[in-house]
Amino acid sequence: MQADKVETDWAALVLRVRDHQDKAAFAALFRHFAPRVKAFLMKSGADAGLAEECAQDVMATLWQKAHLFDPTRASVATWVFTIARNRRIDALRKARRPEPEDLPWGPEPEPDQAEVFEAQQETDKLGQALAQLPDKQRALIERAFYGDLSHSEIATETGLPLGTIKSRIRLALDRLRQQMS
Amino acid sequence: MTIRHHLSDQLLMAYAAGDLPEAFNLVTATHVSLCDECRARLAAFEAVGGAVLQEADSVEMSDASLAACLDRIEQMPQATHRAPMRRAGCFPAPLAGYIGGGPESVKWRNLGAGVKQAILRTGRDASARLLYIPAGQAVPDHGHRGLELTLVLQGAFRDDADRFGPGDIEIADEAVEHTPVAEAGPACICLAATDAPLRFNALIPRLAQPFLRI
Ligand SMILES: [Zn+2]
């Protein structure tokens, strides 16, 4: 694993944007994520100009919606992915994608650091597992997320360790349901 | 609500990736609204998207892009807190958003024998409709063309093999051959979506369509 991936606390940077409109924190996020979002959108079929434009939109949305980011539920990379995906659907497919009902579960003003770390770690571990898949299998997963496959072409078995993530979110949901009842 | 029939990994991953037609997005979002199990599985697939993004190559942004983005942020209106969509009766929020309310707001069309349907306005690559099936009546034909998702919102239907109650989703493809019937009790209300080609836009008059089919 590359050292910078472990050491940069992206979630803390988003919280600085949220709490202090911190432009230096935003610049660090921008330098890391905007080029990845641009590449992601180009692989989804956007030309360089449109991808650059939309990558700026995605990063502006990150600033605007920083108050909605819950670092105990998802890593910053996952959150940025969902914003980029929605931007791609608007720009390229022009389809509607209704979202599930919101739940009253955060974000907390002071998120539990161990949980934040866990969510970030999960993305890193998934990234490693993805890199270790046979080329063909990895390419198929990547193409699915670039929006390049129809639902019937998607493999039912990813070969990725998704069980721990599912269990962690499931536990959080069970806790929430108990508080609600 | 005890849900026994869930979304497939294939559908959840396609929804996470943004690969589904609108009508399937609607059924998926509606089921996830009712089902914590699928909500957690969906979060795991979205994390795969995060890993794909994190591991992806990057393409350099132009020099002025950060400054341009900050300018754009300055000019953005304050984020308005939109009132979240609300659940309406047995319709979870994403569905209630399409209808503009709960079951009482649906503009039903009679199909005969007390069975009613309402076709929702979605993208054309798949279609969605609500079905209202009184106890003892057959669920309108599954067509056996393409993929059909049927999500129960109220009541239940059953066939020889299985029962589908509130929150359950039936995933049927060409291979499924059965005639489910609405259970005794309150009428069964379902949200159904199919990617089979819509025939009623063809030149054939509507009345010539097979009874009860879209
Ligand atoms: Zn489920």
Short mmCIF file of C-alpha atoms and ligand atoms in Angstrom, two decimals:
data_model
loop_
_atom_site.label_atom_id
_atom_site.label_comp_id
_atom_site.label_asym_id
_atom_site.label_seq_id
_atom_site.Cartn_x
_atom_site.Cartn_y
_atom_site.Cartn_z
CA MET A 1 0.00 0.00 0.00
CA GLN A 2 1.31 3.45 -0.82
CA ALA A 3 2.05 5.54 2.23
CA ASP A 4 0.10 8.62 1.17
CA LYS A 5 -3.10 6.62 0.91
CA VAL A 6 -2.96 5.67 4.56
CA GLU A 7 -1.74 8.93 5.92
CA THR A 8 -3.98 11.50 4.32
CA ASP A 9 -7.11 11.84 6.37
CA TRP A 10 -9.51 12.84 3.63
CA ALA A 11 -12.48 12.78 5.99
CA ALA A 12 -10.84 15.32 8.28
CA LEU A 13 -10.32 17.60 5.27
CA VAL A 14 -14.01 17.39 4.34
CA LEU A 15 -14.95 18.27 7.92
CA ARG A 16 -12.65 21.31 7.72
CA VAL A 17 -14.45 22.39 4.57
CA ARG A 18 -17.75 21.84 6.35
CA ASP A 19 -16.88 23.63 9.60
CA HIS A 20 -14.48 26.37 8.45
CA GLN A 21 -14.95 26.71 4.66
CA ASP A 22 -11.23 25.90 4.63
CA LYS A 23 -9.92 26.55 1.11
CA ALA A 24 -6.54 24.89 1.73
CA ALA A 25 -8.29 21.68 2.80
CA PHE A 26 -10.50 21.94 -0.27
CA ALA A 27 -7.47 22.44 -2.52
CA ALA A 28 -5.92 19.22 -1.19
CA LEU A 29 -9.16 17.33 -1.84
CA PHE A 30 -9.40 18.88 -5.28
CA ARG A 31 -5.85 17.93 -6.25
CA HIS A 32 -6.45 14.33 -5.23
CA PHE A 33 -10.01 13.70 -6.38
CA ALA A 34 -10.70 16.01 -9.35
CA PRO A 35 -8.20 14.26 -11.70
CA ARG A 36 -9.65 10.90 -10.70
CA VAL A 37 -13.20 12.09 -11.29
CA LYS A 38 -12.12 13.47 -14.65
CA ALA A 39 -10.59 10.12 -15.63
CA PHE A 40 -13.69 8.32 -14.34
CA LEU A 41 -15.99 10.48 -16.48
CA MET A 42 -13.82 10.10 -19.57
CA LYS A 43 -13.96 6.34 -19.19
CA SER A 44 -17.73 6.75 -18.99
CA GLY A 45 -17.66 8.31 -22.44
CA ALA A 46 -17.31 12.05 -21.77
CA ASP A 47 -14.80 13.99 -23.84
CA ALA A 48 -12.00 15.82 -21.99
CA GLY A 49 -13.81 19.16 -21.98
CA LEU A 50 -17.07 17.83 -20.59
CA ALA A 51 -15.22 15.65 -18.07
CA GLU A 52 -13.24 18.63 -16.79
CA GLU A 53 -16.40 20.71 -16.51
CA CYS A 54 -18.27 17.95 -14.67
CA ALA A 55 -15.30 17.21 -12.39
CA GLN A 56 -15.49 20.84 -11.27
CA ASP A 57 -19.22 20.42 -10.66
CA VAL A 58 -18.55 17.31 -8.59
CA MET A 59 -15.98 19.09 -6.44
CA ALA A 60 -18.26 22.11 -6.03
CA THR A 61 -21.00 19.73 -4.89
CA LEU A 62 -18.57 18.25 -2.36
CA TRP A 63 -18.15 21.75 -0.88
CA GLN A 64 -21.85 22.49 -0.96
CA LYS A 65 -22.95 19.17 0.54
CA ALA A 66 -20.10 18.74 3.04
CA HIS A 67 -22.68 19.00 5.85
CA LEU A 68 -24.32 15.80 4.57
CA PHE A 69 -21.15 13.71 4.52
CA ASP A 70 -21.05 11.06 7.25
CA PRO A 71 -17.48 9.73 7.52
CA THR A 72 -18.57 6.83 9.74
CA ARG A 73 -20.70 5.40 6.93
CA ALA A 74 -18.56 5.85 3.84
CA SER A 75 -15.06 6.91 2.88
CA VAL A 76 -14.57 10.19 1.04
CA ALA A 77 -13.72 8.21 -2.10
CA THR A 78 -17.06 6.39 -1.91
CA TRP A 79 -18.94 9.62 -1.32
CA VAL A 80 -17.18 11.35 -4.21
CA PHE A 81 -17.95 8.34 -6.38
CA THR A 82 -21.69 8.68 -5.66
CA ILE A 83 -21.61 12.39 -6.55
CA ALA A 84 -19.68 11.65 -9.76
CA ARG A 85 -22.08 8.83 -10.65
CA ASN A 86 -25.08 11.12 -10.24
CA ARG A 87 -23.40 13.83 -12.31
CA ARG A 88 -22.64 11.27 -15.00
CA ILE A 89 -26.25 10.10 -15.10
CA ASP A 90 -27.46 13.70 -15.44
CA ALA A 91 -24.91 14.63 -18.09
CA LEU A 92 -24.67 11.52 -20.19
CA ARG A 93 -27.72 9.38 -19.71
CA LYS A 94 -30.32 11.94 -18.77
CA ALA A 95 -32.17 9.27 -16.82
CA ARG A 96 -33.68 9.78 -13.40
CA ARG A 97 -32.29 7.79 -10.53
CA PRO A 98 -34.63 8.03 -7.55
CA GLU A 99 -32.85 7.65 -4.20
CA PRO A 100 -33.97 5.56 -1.23
CA GLU A 101 -35.59 7.35 1.70
CA ASP A 102 -33.18 9.24 3.91
CA LEU A 103 -32.69 7.92 7.40
CA PRO A 104 -32.29 10.17 10.43
CA TRP A 105 -28.80 8.84 11.19
CA GLY A 106 -26.20 11.48 11.12
CA PRO A 107 -23.75 12.87 10.38
CA GLU A 108 -22.73 13.45 13.99
CA PRO A 109 -20.95 16.74 14.75
CA GLU A 110 -18.06 14.78 16.32
CA PRO A 111 -17.84 11.45 14.52
CA ASP A 112 -16.28 8.48 16.29
CA GLN A 113 -12.69 8.38 15.04
CA ALA A 114 -12.41 4.60 15.14
CA GLU A 115 -15.49 4.30 12.92
CA VAL A 116 -14.15 6.94 10.51
CA PHE A 117 -10.87 5.05 10.27
CA GLU A 118 -12.71 1.79 9.66
CA ALA A 119 -14.73 3.21 6.77
CA GLN A 120 -11.59 4.59 5.13
CA GLN A 121 -9.74 1.30 5.67
CA GLU A 122 -12.51 -0.62 3.99
CA THR A 123 -12.10 1.38 0.81
CA ASP A 124 -8.32 0.87 0.90
CA LYS A 125 -8.75 -2.87 1.42
CA LEU A 126 -11.30 -3.08 -1.37
CA GLY A 127 -8.90 -1.22 -3.63
CA GLN A 128 -6.19 -3.77 -2.88
CA ALA A 129 -8.55 -6.67 -3.44
CA LEU A 130 -9.64 -5.11 -6.72
CA ALA A 131 -6.02 -4.75 -7.85
CA GLN A 132 -5.41 -8.42 -7.10
CA LEU A 133 -8.32 -9.72 -9.17
CA PRO A 134 -7.57 -11.33 -12.53
CA ASP A 135 -7.43 -8.58 -15.18
CA LYS A 136 -10.56 -9.70 -16.95
CA GLN A 137 -12.64 -9.79 -13.78
CA ARG A 138 -11.36 -6.41 -12.59
CA ALA A 139 -12.04 -4.85 -15.98
CA LEU A 140 -15.63 -6.07 -15.85
CA ILE A 141 -16.20 -4.48 -12.43
CA GLU A 142 -14.59 -1.22 -13.52
CA ARG A 143 -16.69 -1.09 -16.66
CA ALA A 144 -19.84 -1.61 -14.59
CA PHE A 145 -18.97 1.40 -12.44
CA TYR A 146 -18.04 3.52 -15.46
CA GLY A 147 -21.59 2.94 -16.63
CA ASP A 148 -20.41 0.88 -19.54
CA LEU A 149 -22.44 -2.27 -18.88
CA SER A 150 -26.13 -2.98 -18.89
CA HIS A 151 -27.56 -4.61 -15.78
CA SER A 152 -27.81 -7.98 -17.51
CA GLU A 153 -24.08 -7.90 -18.33
CA ILE A 154 -23.05 -7.38 -14.70
CA ALA A 155 -21.38 -10.35 -13.04
CA THR A 156 -23.28 -11.70 -10.07
CA GLU A 157 -20.07 -12.64 -8.25
CA THR A 158 -17.49 -9.87 -7.80
CA GLY A 159 -14.84 -11.85 -5.92
CA LEU A 160 -14.49 -8.87 -3.56
CA PRO A 161 -14.76 -9.03 0.26
CA LEU A 162 -18.00 -7.12 0.72
CA GLY A 163 -19.28 -9.01 3.78
CA THR A 164 -17.53 -6.88 6.41
CA ILE A 165 -18.83 -3.63 4.96
CA LYS A 166 -22.35 -4.96 4.75
CA SER A 167 -22.22 -6.22 8.34
CA ARG A 168 -20.90 -2.93 9.68
CA ILE A 169 -23.65 -0.89 8.00
CA ARG A 170 -26.24 -3.45 9.05
CA LEU A 171 -25.18 -3.09 12.70
CA ALA A 172 -25.37 0.69 12.44
CA LEU A 173 -28.88 0.38 10.99
CA ASP A 174 -29.99 -2.00 13.75
CA ARG A 175 -28.68 0.49 16.33
CA LEU A 176 -30.58 3.29 14.63
CA ARG A 177 -33.82 1.28 14.55
CA GLN A 178 -33.49 0.61 18.27
CA GLN A 179 -33.07 4.31 18.99
CA MET A 180 -36.09 5.11 16.83
CA SER A 181 -38.42 2.65 18.48
CA MET B 1 -42.33 -6.20 8.18
CA THR B 2 -40.39 -9.40 7.60
CA ILE B 3 -38.92 -9.33 4.12
CA ARG B 4 -37.99 -12.71 2.67
CA HIS B 5 -37.40 -11.90 -0.99
CA HIS B 6 -34.63 -9.41 -1.69
CA LEU B 7 -32.93 -7.64 -4.56
CA SER B 8 -30.23 -9.64 -6.36
CA ASP B 9 -26.53 -8.68 -6.15
CA GLN B 10 -26.74 -7.97 -9.85
CA LEU B 11 -29.50 -5.39 -9.43
CA LEU B 12 -27.91 -3.78 -6.37
CA MET B 13 -24.55 -3.46 -8.08
CA ALA B 14 -26.17 -2.07 -11.23
CA TYR B 15 -28.09 0.45 -9.11
CA ALA B 16 -24.92 1.43 -7.21
CA ALA B 17 -23.07 1.84 -10.51
CA GLY B 18 -25.89 3.81 -12.14
CA ASP B 19 -26.46 1.22 -14.86
CA LEU B 20 -30.21 0.64 -14.48
CA PRO B 21 -33.09 2.05 -16.49
CA GLU B 22 -35.22 4.52 -14.55
CA ALA B 23 -38.09 2.12 -13.90
CA PHE B 24 -35.73 -0.39 -12.24
CA ASN B 25 -34.06 2.43 -10.30
CA LEU B 26 -37.48 3.28 -8.90
CA VAL B 27 -38.24 -0.29 -7.80
CA THR B 28 -34.76 -0.67 -6.30
CA ALA B 29 -34.93 2.62 -4.38
CA THR B 30 -38.41 1.71 -3.12
CA HIS B 31 -37.32 -1.73 -1.87
CA VAL B 32 -34.18 -0.31 -0.23
CA SER B 33 -36.39 2.23 1.56
CA LEU B 34 -38.19 -0.72 3.18
CA CYS B 35 -35.25 -3.09 3.68
CA ASP B 36 -32.19 -2.49 5.87
CA GLU B 37 -30.54 -5.67 4.62
CA CYS B 38 -30.49 -4.41 1.03
CA ARG B 39 -29.56 -0.90 2.18
CA ALA B 40 -26.43 -2.36 3.80
CA ARG B 41 -25.64 -4.46 0.73
CA LEU B 42 -26.07 -1.38 -1.45
CA ALA B 43 -23.60 0.55 0.73
CA ALA B 44 -21.06 -2.23 0.15
CA PHE B 45 -21.47 -1.98 -3.63
CA GLU B 46 -21.13 1.80 -3.47
CA ALA B 47 -17.86 1.24 -1.60
CA VAL B 48 -16.70 -0.77 -4.64
CA GLY B 49 -17.40 2.36 -6.69
CA GLY B 50 -15.24 4.31 -4.23
CA ALA B 51 -12.42 1.79 -4.59
CA VAL B 52 -12.68 1.91 -8.39
CA LEU B 53 -12.46 5.71 -8.27
CA GLN B 54 -9.57 5.66 -5.80
CA GLU B 55 -7.57 3.13 -7.83
CA ALA B 56 -8.38 4.73 -11.18
CA ASP B 57 -5.82 6.55 -13.26
CA SER B 58 -6.07 10.27 -13.10
CA VAL B 59 -6.27 12.78 -15.91
CA GLU B 60 -4.69 16.12 -15.17
CA MET B 61 -7.03 19.05 -14.70
CA SER B 62 -6.19 22.33 -16.43
CA ASP B 63 -4.11 24.81 -14.42
CA ALA B 64 -6.94 27.22 -13.76
CA SER B 65 -9.46 24.58 -12.72
CA LEU B 66 -9.13 24.92 -8.93
CA ALA B 67 -9.54 28.70 -9.10
CA ALA B 68 -12.48 28.29 -11.48
CA CYS B 69 -14.08 25.80 -9.11
CA LEU B 70 -13.65 28.11 -6.12
CA ASP B 71 -15.24 30.92 -8.16
CA ARG B 72 -18.12 28.65 -8.96
CA ILE B 73 -18.54 27.83 -5.26
CA GLU B 74 -18.62 31.56 -4.38
CA GLN B 75 -21.44 32.06 -6.85
CA MET B 76 -23.49 29.08 -5.77
CA PRO B 77 -26.65 29.85 -3.89
CA GLN B 78 -26.66 28.76 -0.27
CA ALA B 79 -27.57 25.10 -0.11
CA THR B 80 -31.28 25.08 0.47
CA HIS B 81 -32.52 22.39 2.76
CA ARG B 82 -35.16 20.82 0.62
CA ALA B 83 -37.87 19.14 2.63
CA PRO B 84 -37.18 15.43 2.21
CA MET B 85 -39.77 13.39 0.39
CA ARG B 86 -42.16 11.70 2.77
CA ARG B 87 -43.59 8.24 2.87
CA ALA B 88 -47.31 8.29 2.01
CA GLY B 89 -49.31 5.35 3.35
CA CYS B 90 -47.73 2.16 2.01
CA PHE B 91 -45.73 4.13 -0.61
CA PRO B 92 -42.11 4.77 0.42
CA ALA B 93 -40.77 8.23 -0.42
CA PRO B 94 -39.26 7.53 -3.86
CA LEU B 95 -42.55 6.09 -5.11
CA ALA B 96 -44.65 8.74 -3.37
CA GLY B 97 -42.54 11.28 -5.27
CA TYR B 98 -43.68 9.81 -8.60
CA ILE B 99 -47.32 9.67 -7.58
CA GLY B 100 -47.46 12.91 -5.62
CA GLY B 101 -48.93 11.03 -2.67
CA GLY B 102 -50.04 7.61 -1.50
CA PRO B 103 -52.40 4.97 -2.92
CA GLU B 104 -55.37 7.34 -2.75
CA SER B 105 -53.63 9.69 -5.21
CA VAL B 106 -53.14 7.07 -7.94
CA LYS B 107 -55.08 7.55 -11.17
CA TRP B 108 -56.10 3.93 -11.68
CA ARG B 109 -57.41 2.44 -14.90
CA ASN B 110 -59.71 -0.53 -14.67
CA LEU B 111 -58.56 -3.71 -16.31
CA GLY B 112 -61.62 -5.77 -15.36
CA ALA B 113 -62.55 -8.05 -12.45
CA GLY B 114 -61.59 -5.29 -10.02
CA VAL B 115 -57.97 -5.33 -11.17
CA LYS B 116 -56.53 -1.86 -11.82
CA GLN B 117 -53.26 -0.46 -13.05
CA ALA B 118 -51.53 2.88 -13.40
CA ILE B 119 -48.53 3.33 -15.68
CA LEU B 120 -45.85 5.64 -14.30
CA ARG B 121 -43.95 8.14 -16.33
CA THR B 122 -40.37 6.87 -16.66
CA GLY B 123 -37.67 6.66 -19.29
CA ARG B 124 -38.59 4.46 -22.21
CA ASP B 125 -35.93 1.77 -21.81
CA ALA B 126 -38.12 0.10 -19.17
CA SER B 127 -41.61 0.73 -17.86
CA ALA B 128 -43.13 0.84 -14.39
CA ARG B 129 -46.71 0.42 -13.30
CA LEU B 130 -48.70 0.10 -10.13
CA LEU B 131 -51.10 -2.82 -9.86
CA TYR B 132 -54.14 -3.19 -7.64
CA ILE B 133 -55.34 -6.77 -7.34
CA PRO B 134 -58.37 -7.70 -5.19
CA ALA B 135 -58.14 -10.86 -3.09
CA GLY B 136 -58.43 -14.02 -5.17
CA GLN B 137 -57.64 -12.35 -8.52
CA ALA B 138 -54.63 -13.29 -10.62
CA VAL B 139 -51.67 -10.93 -10.79
CA PRO B 140 -51.60 -9.54 -14.35
CA ASP B 141 -49.43 -11.63 -16.60
CA HIS B 142 -45.71 -11.40 -16.15
CA GLY B 143 -45.29 -11.38 -19.90
CA HIS B 144 -42.31 -13.69 -19.86
CA ARG B 145 -40.41 -11.23 -21.95
CA GLY B 146 -37.36 -9.54 -20.53
CA LEU B 147 -36.88 -9.02 -16.81
CA GLU B 148 -39.80 -8.15 -14.55
CA LEU B 149 -39.55 -6.93 -10.96
CA THR B 150 -42.65 -6.99 -8.78
CA LEU B 151 -42.50 -5.33 -5.37
CA VAL B 152 -45.39 -5.85 -2.95
CA LEU B 153 -46.47 -2.70 -1.08
CA GLN B 154 -49.69 -3.92 0.52
CA GLY B 155 -51.35 -7.31 0.87
CA ALA B 156 -49.69 -10.39 -0.62
CA PHE B 157 -49.71 -12.71 -3.59
CA ARG B 158 -48.78 -16.34 -3.79
CA ASP B 159 -48.33 -19.19 -6.20
CA ASP B 160 -47.75 -22.91 -5.64
CA ALA B 161 -44.18 -22.38 -4.53
CA ASP B 162 -44.01 -19.14 -2.62
CA ARG B 163 -45.62 -16.16 -0.97
CA PHE B 164 -44.75 -12.51 -1.48
CA GLY B 165 -45.83 -10.10 1.25
CA PRO B 166 -45.18 -6.40 1.91
CA GLY B 167 -41.62 -5.42 0.99
CA ASP B 168 -40.93 -8.67 -0.88
CA ILE B 169 -39.66 -8.44 -4.42
CA GLU B 170 -40.14 -11.04 -7.09
CA ILE B 171 -37.50 -11.11 -9.81
CA ALA B 172 -38.83 -12.97 -12.83
CA ASP B 173 -37.24 -13.58 -16.18
CA GLU B 174 -38.37 -15.57 -19.18
CA ALA B 175 -37.86 -18.81 -17.29
CA VAL B 176 -40.50 -18.12 -14.65
CA GLU B 177 -43.80 -19.73 -15.50
CA HIS B 178 -46.57 -19.33 -12.95
CA THR B 179 -49.79 -17.55 -12.17
CA PRO B 180 -49.65 -15.84 -8.79
CA VAL B 181 -52.92 -14.91 -7.11
CA ALA B 182 -53.65 -12.16 -4.57
CA GLU B 183 -54.13 -13.56 -1.09
CA ALA B 184 -57.32 -13.18 0.94
CA GLY B 185 -57.44 -9.94 2.91
CA PRO B 186 -56.75 -6.38 1.77
CA ALA B 187 -56.20 -5.90 -1.97
CA CYS B 188 -52.65 -6.48 -3.10
CA ILE B 189 -50.85 -3.36 -4.34
CA CYS B 190 -47.59 -3.90 -6.25
CA LEU B 191 -45.05 -1.82 -8.09
CA ALA B 192 -43.93 -3.70 -11.20
CA ALA B 193 -41.26 -2.84 -13.75
CA THR B 194 -40.19 -4.57 -16.93
CA ASP B 195 -37.62 -3.98 -19.62
CA ALA B 196 -39.65 -5.93 -22.16
CA PRO B 197 -40.50 -3.75 -25.14
CA LEU B 198 -43.64 -1.75 -24.60
CA ARG B 199 -46.13 -2.82 -27.21
CA PHE B 200 -48.83 -0.27 -26.74
CA ASN B 201 -47.00 2.37 -28.74
CA ALA B 202 -47.07 0.13 -31.77
CA LEU B 203 -49.56 0.61 -34.56
CA ILE B 204 -51.75 -2.20 -33.29
CA PRO B 205 -54.80 -0.73 -31.59
CA ARG B 206 -54.77 -0.89 -27.81
CA LEU B 207 -57.77 -3.17 -27.69
CA ALA B 208 -55.93 -5.83 -29.61
CA GLN B 209 -53.36 -6.09 -26.83
CA PRO B 210 -53.55 -9.27 -24.82
CA PHE B 211 -55.82 -8.69 -21.89
CA LEU B 212 -54.16 -7.26 -18.79
CA ARG B 213 -50.77 -6.76 -20.39
CA ILE B 214 -48.99 -3.48 -20.78
ZN ZN C 1 -34.05 -6.51 0.68
#
